[in-house]
CSV table of C-alpha atoms in Angstrom, one decimal:
chain,number,residue,atom,x,y,z
B,1,MET,CA,0.0,0.0,0.0
B,2,HIS,CA,1.2,3.5,-0.9
B,3,ILE,CA,-0.4,6.2,1.2
B,4,SER,CA,0.2,9.8,0.2
B,5,PHE,CA,-0.8,12.7,2.3
B,6,SER,CA,-2.5,16.0,1.4
B,7,PRO,CA,-2.3,18.5,4.3
B,8,GLN,CA,-5.6,20.2,5.0
B,9,LEU,CA,-6.4,22.9,7.5
B,10,ARG,CA,-9.2,21.5,9.6
B,11,ASN,CA,-10.1,21.0,13.2
B,12,ASP,CA,-10.7,17.3,13.4
B,13,ALA,CA,-8.2,14.5,13.8
B,14,LEU,CA,-7.3,11.4,11.8
B,15,THR,CA,-6.6,7.9,13.1
B,16,ILE,CA,-6.1,5.0,10.8
B,17,SER,CA,-5.6,1.3,11.3
B,18,LYS,CA,-4.7,-1.1,8.6
B,19,SER,CA,-5.4,-4.8,8.0
B,20,GLY,CA,-4.3,-5.8,4.5
B,21,ASP,CA,-6.3,-3.6,2.1
B,22,VAL,CA,-8.8,-2.7,4.8
B,23,LEU,CA,-8.4,0.7,6.3
B,24,THR,CA,-10.3,1.8,9.4
B,25,ILE,CA,-10.5,5.6,9.1
B,26,ASN,CA,-11.7,7.3,12.3
B,27,GLY,CA,-13.7,4.1,13.2
B,28,LYS,CA,-15.2,3.6,9.7
B,29,VAL,CA,-14.1,0.4,7.9
B,30,PHE,CA,-13.2,0.7,4.2
B,31,ASP,CA,-12.3,-2.4,2.3
B,32,PHE,CA,-10.2,-1.4,-0.6
B,33,SER,CA,-9.7,-4.9,-1.8
B,34,VAL,CA,-12.5,-4.1,-4.2
B,35,VAL,CA,-10.1,-1.9,-6.2
B,36,GLY,CA,-8.5,-4.2,-8.8
B,37,GLU,CA,-5.4,-3.7,-10.9
B,38,GLY,CA,-5.8,-0.6,-12.9
B,39,ASP,CA,-9.2,0.3,-11.5
B,40,ASP,CA,-10.0,3.9,-10.4
B,41,LEU,CA,-12.1,4.5,-7.3
B,42,PRO,CA,-13.1,8.2,-7.3
B,43,GLU,CA,-13.2,10.3,-4.2
B,44,VAL,CA,-17.0,10.6,-4.4
B,45,ALA,CA,-17.3,6.8,-4.0
B,46,ILE,CA,-16.1,7.1,-0.4
B,47,VAL,CA,-19.4,8.0,1.1
B,48,GLU,CA,-18.7,7.8,4.8
B,49,SER,CA,-15.5,9.8,5.0
B,50,ASP,CA,-14.0,12.9,3.5
B,51,PHE,CA,-10.4,12.0,4.3
B,52,VAL,CA,-9.8,10.2,1.1
B,53,GLU,CA,-8.7,12.5,-1.7
B,54,GLY,CA,-8.6,12.0,-5.4
B,55,ILE,CA,-8.6,8.7,-7.1
B,56,THR,CA,-7.6,5.5,-5.3
B,57,THR,CA,-6.1,3.0,-7.7
B,58,ARG,CA,-3.9,-0.1,-7.8
B,59,VAL,CA,-0.7,-0.3,-9.7
B,60,ASP,CA,1.4,-3.4,-9.9
B,61,GLY,CA,-0.7,-4.9,-7.1
B,62,ARG,CA,-0.1,-2.0,-4.7
B,63,LEU,CA,-3.0,0.1,-3.6
B,64,HIS,CA,-2.3,3.9,-4.0
B,65,ILE,CA,-4.4,6.1,-1.8
B,66,THR,CA,-4.2,9.8,-0.8
B,67,LEU,CA,-5.5,10.9,2.6
B,68,ARG,CA,-6.2,14.4,3.8
B,69,LEU,CA,-4.0,15.0,6.8
B,70,PRO,CA,-5.4,17.6,9.2
B,71,TYR,CA,-3.4,20.4,10.7
B,72,SER,CA,-4.5,23.4,12.6
B,73,ARG,CA,-1.4,25.7,12.8
B,74,GLY,CA,-0.8,28.6,10.5
B,75,GLY,CA,1.8,29.0,7.9
B,76,HIS,CA,2.9,26.9,5.0
B,77,VAL,CA,2.7,23.2,5.4
B,78,GLU,CA,4.6,20.8,3.2
B,79,ALA,CA,3.1,17.4,2.4
B,80,PRO,CA,4.9,14.7,4.4
B,81,PRO,CA,6.5,11.8,2.5
B,82,PRO,CA,4.2,8.9,1.7
B,83,LEU,CA,3.9,5.7,3.8
B,84,ILE,CA,5.0,2.8,1.7
B,85,ASP,CA,3.8,-0.7,2.6
B,86,PRO,CA,3.2,0.1,6.3
B,87,SER,CA,2.6,-2.8,8.5
B,88,ASP,CA,-0.8,-3.8,9.7
B,89,GLY,CA,-2.1,-2.1,12.8
B,90,VAL,CA,-2.5,1.5,13.9
B,91,LEU,CA,-0.6,3.7,11.5
B,92,ALA,CA,1.8,6.3,12.9
B,93,LEU,CA,0.8,9.3,10.9
B,94,PRO,CA,3.0,12.3,10.6
B,95,SER,CA,2.1,15.3,12.7
B,96,LEU,CA,1.8,18.6,11.0
B,97,ASP,CA,1.2,20.6,14.1
B,98,GLU,CA,4.7,20.4,15.7
B,99,GLU,CA,6.3,23.6,16.7
B,100,LEU,CA,8.3,25.3,13.9
B,101,PRO,CA,11.9,25.9,14.9
B,102,HIS,CA,12.7,29.5,15.8
B,103,ALA,CA,15.0,31.2,13.4
B,104,ASP,CA,16.8,33.1,16.2
D,1,MET,CA,-21.8,0.7,2.6
D,2,PRO,CA,-18.9,3.1,3.1
D,3,ILE,CA,-17.8,2.7,-0.5
D,4,ASP,CA,-20.2,3.1,-3.4
D,5,LEU,CA,-19.1,0.4,-5.7
D,6,SER,CA,-21.3,1.7,-8.5
D,7,LEU,CA,-18.8,4.5,-9.0
D,8,LEU,CA,-15.8,2.1,-9.3
D,9,VAL,CA,-14.2,2.5,-12.8
D,10,THR,CA,-12.7,-0.8,-13.6
D,11,ALA,CA,-9.7,-1.3,-15.8
D,12,GLU,CA,-12.0,-2.9,-18.3
D,13,ASP,CA,-14.3,0.1,-18.3
D,14,LYS,CA,-11.3,2.4,-18.9
D,15,ALA,CA,-10.0,0.3,-21.7
D,16,ALA,CA,-13.5,0.2,-23.4
D,17,ALA,CA,-13.9,3.9,-23.0
D,18,ALA,CA,-10.4,4.5,-24.5
D,19,ARG,CA,-11.3,2.2,-27.4
D,20,THR,CA,-14.5,4.0,-28.1
D,21,ARG,CA,-12.6,7.3,-28.1
D,22,ILE,CA,-10.1,6.0,-30.6
D,23,GLU,CA,-12.7,4.5,-32.8
D,24,ALA,CA,-14.5,7.9,-33.0
D,25,ALA,CA,-11.1,9.5,-33.8
D,26,VAL,CA,-10.6,6.9,-36.6
D,27,ASN,CA,-14.1,7.7,-38.0
D,28,ALA,CA,-13.4,11.4,-37.9
D,29,GLU,CA,-10.0,11.1,-39.6
D,30,ARG,CA,-11.5,8.8,-42.3
D,31,GLN,CA,-14.2,11.4,-43.0
D,32,ARG,CA,-11.6,14.2,-43.1
D,33,ARG,CA,-9.6,12.2,-45.6
D,34,ILE,CA,-12.6,11.4,-47.7
D,35,GLU,CA,-13.6,15.1,-47.9
D,36,ALA,CA,-10.0,16.2,-48.5
D,37,GLY,CA,-9.8,13.7,-51.4
D,38,LYS,CA,-6.9,12.6,-53.6
D,39,VAL,CA,-5.0,13.7,-56.6
D,40,ILE,CA,-5.8,11.2,-59.4
D,41,ASP,CA,-4.0,11.6,-62.7
D,42,GLY,CA,-3.3,15.2,-61.8
D,43,VAL,CA,-6.9,16.0,-60.9
D,44,HIS,CA,-7.6,16.8,-57.2
D,45,VAL,CA,-10.9,15.0,-56.5
D,46,THR,CA,-12.5,16.1,-53.3
D,47,GLY,CA,-15.1,14.0,-51.5
D,48,ARG,CA,-17.6,16.2,-49.8
D,49,ASP,CA,-21.2,15.0,-50.3
D,50,GLU,CA,-21.8,17.5,-53.1
D,51,ASP,CA,-18.5,16.6,-54.8
D,52,ALA,CA,-19.3,12.9,-54.7
D,53,ARG,CA,-22.8,13.5,-56.1
D,54,ASN,CA,-21.5,15.6,-58.9
D,55,LEU,CA,-18.8,13.2,-59.9
D,56,THR,CA,-21.2,10.3,-59.8
D,57,ASN,CA,-23.6,12.1,-62.1
D,58,LEU,CA,-20.8,13.0,-64.5
D,59,ALA,CA,-19.6,9.4,-64.5
D,60,LEU,CA,-23.2,8.3,-65.2
D,61,ALA,CA,-23.4,10.7,-68.2
D,62,ALA,CA,-19.9,9.5,-69.3
D,63,GLN,CA,-21.1,5.9,-69.1
D,64,MET,CA,-24.2,6.7,-71.3
D,65,ARG,CA,-21.9,8.4,-73.8
D,66,ILE,CA,-19.6,5.4,-74.0
D,67,SER,CA,-22.6,3.1,-74.4
D,68,GLY,CA,-23.6,5.2,-77.3
D,69,GLY,CA,-20.2,5.0,-78.9
D,70,ASP,CA,-19.1,8.5,-77.9
D,71,THR,CA,-15.6,8.5,-76.4
D,72,THR,CA,-14.5,11.9,-77.4
D,73,THR,CA,-16.9,14.6,-76.1
D,74,LEU,CA,-15.1,16.7,-73.5
D,75,THR,CA,-16.7,17.6,-70.2
D,76,THR,CA,-15.3,20.2,-67.9
D,77,TYR,CA,-14.5,19.0,-64.4
D,78,ARG,CA,-13.4,21.6,-61.9
D,79,ASP,CA,-11.2,20.0,-59.3
D,80,GLY,CA,-10.5,20.8,-55.6
D,81,ASN,CA,-7.9,23.3,-56.6
D,82,ASN,CA,-10.4,25.2,-58.8
D,83,VAL,CA,-8.5,23.9,-61.9
D,84,ASP,CA,-10.7,23.0,-64.9
D,85,HIS,CA,-10.0,19.7,-66.6
D,86,ALA,CA,-11.5,18.8,-70.0
D,87,LEU,CA,-12.1,15.0,-69.8
D,88,THR,CA,-13.3,12.5,-72.3
D,89,PRO,CA,-16.0,10.0,-71.2
D,90,PRO,CA,-13.5,7.2,-70.5
D,91,GLN,CA,-11.4,9.7,-68.5
D,92,MET,CA,-14.4,10.8,-66.5
D,93,LEU,CA,-15.4,7.3,-65.8
D,94,ALA,CA,-11.9,6.3,-64.8
D,95,LEU,CA,-11.8,9.3,-62.4
D,96,TRP,CA,-14.9,8.2,-60.7
D,97,GLN,CA,-13.7,4.6,-60.5
D,98,GLN,CA,-10.4,5.6,-58.9
D,99,SER,CA,-12.1,8.1,-56.6
D,100,SER,CA,-14.5,5.4,-55.5
D,101,ALA,CA,-11.7,2.9,-55.0
D,102,TYR,CA,-9.8,5.5,-52.8
D,103,VAL,CA,-12.9,5.8,-50.5
D,104,SER,CA,-13.1,2.1,-50.3
D,105,ASP,CA,-9.4,1.9,-49.4
D,106,LEU,CA,-10.0,4.5,-46.7
D,107,TYR,CA,-12.8,2.5,-45.2
D,108,ALA,CA,-10.6,-0.7,-45.3
D,109,ALA,CA,-7.8,1.2,-43.6
D,110,SER,CA,-10.1,2.4,-40.8
D,111,TRP,CA,-11.5,-1.1,-40.3
D,112,ALA,CA,-7.9,-2.5,-40.1
D,113,MET,CA,-7.0,0.1,-37.5
D,114,LYS,CA,-10.1,-0.7,-35.4
D,115,ALA,CA,-9.0,-4.4,-35.4
D,116,MET,CA,-5.5,-3.6,-34.1
D,117,GLU,CA,-4.7,-4.6,-30.6
D,118,PRO,CA,-3.7,-2.2,-29.2
D,119,MET,CA,-5.2,0.4,-31.4
D,120,PRO,CA,-2.7,3.1,-32.6
D,121,GLU,CA,-2.3,6.1,-30.5
D,122,ASP,CA,-2.1,8.5,-33.4
D,123,VAL,CA,-4.8,7.6,-35.9
D,124,THR,CA,-4.0,10.6,-38.1
D,125,ALA,CA,-0.5,9.2,-39.0
D,126,ASP,CA,-0.2,9.1,-42.8
D,127,GLU,CA,1.4,5.6,-42.8
D,128,LEU,CA,-1.9,4.2,-41.5
D,129,TRP,CA,-3.9,5.5,-44.5
D,130,PRO,CA,-3.8,5.2,-48.3
D,131,ALA,CA,-1.6,7.7,-50.1
D,132,VAL,CA,-3.3,10.9,-51.0
D,133,SER,CA,-1.5,11.4,-54.2
D,134,GLY,CA,-0.1,9.2,-56.9
D,135,GLU,CA,-0.7,7.6,-60.2
């Protein structure tokens, strides 16, 4: 599984656990094994969560999915690197709300 | 159901849609080439509907003349470059025959392209179609 992140300024939080191609996003279970090789699952097909962004697809057997990653601090936020083939279990998501280092 | 599977676009759906798009492009290119026509024995024969109807009528008249033993009466044919050509009945008939054969060749080329697997990406490539000038 290849999980990319798209930072989004919002007030809620995101927790994800993974079991194979099944992601549990904030308690809702999404079985992405329905996405076959070369298939496209558009964002609008994810009816019970707005954390999935764009098209979810499968390339060379690997599911590619983009998740909106919440942050609440101001300033420019870079997208963190993707998670590639994370182990099953609760995913350690990057935090976008850490203190920025002071320039002085 | 947290995922609406009716919105899933399968790889087969995508391939079929791509094929439909390419087939439409083949048809459009075929029609463009029919209308653009071909230079036959120095005569630029265009293939818009009115051009084809005109040439068919001239060929019919030429055939009647030939049947009556007239092979010399000249008929003016204005070509796609607005050049007038004085043609005998056999020349007019030959022009129609070659023009008709060219359109048949264009159709055959388009059918061959649609049968290719995979279909060509650029269906406008000249090498996929009959030559537009010659003879």
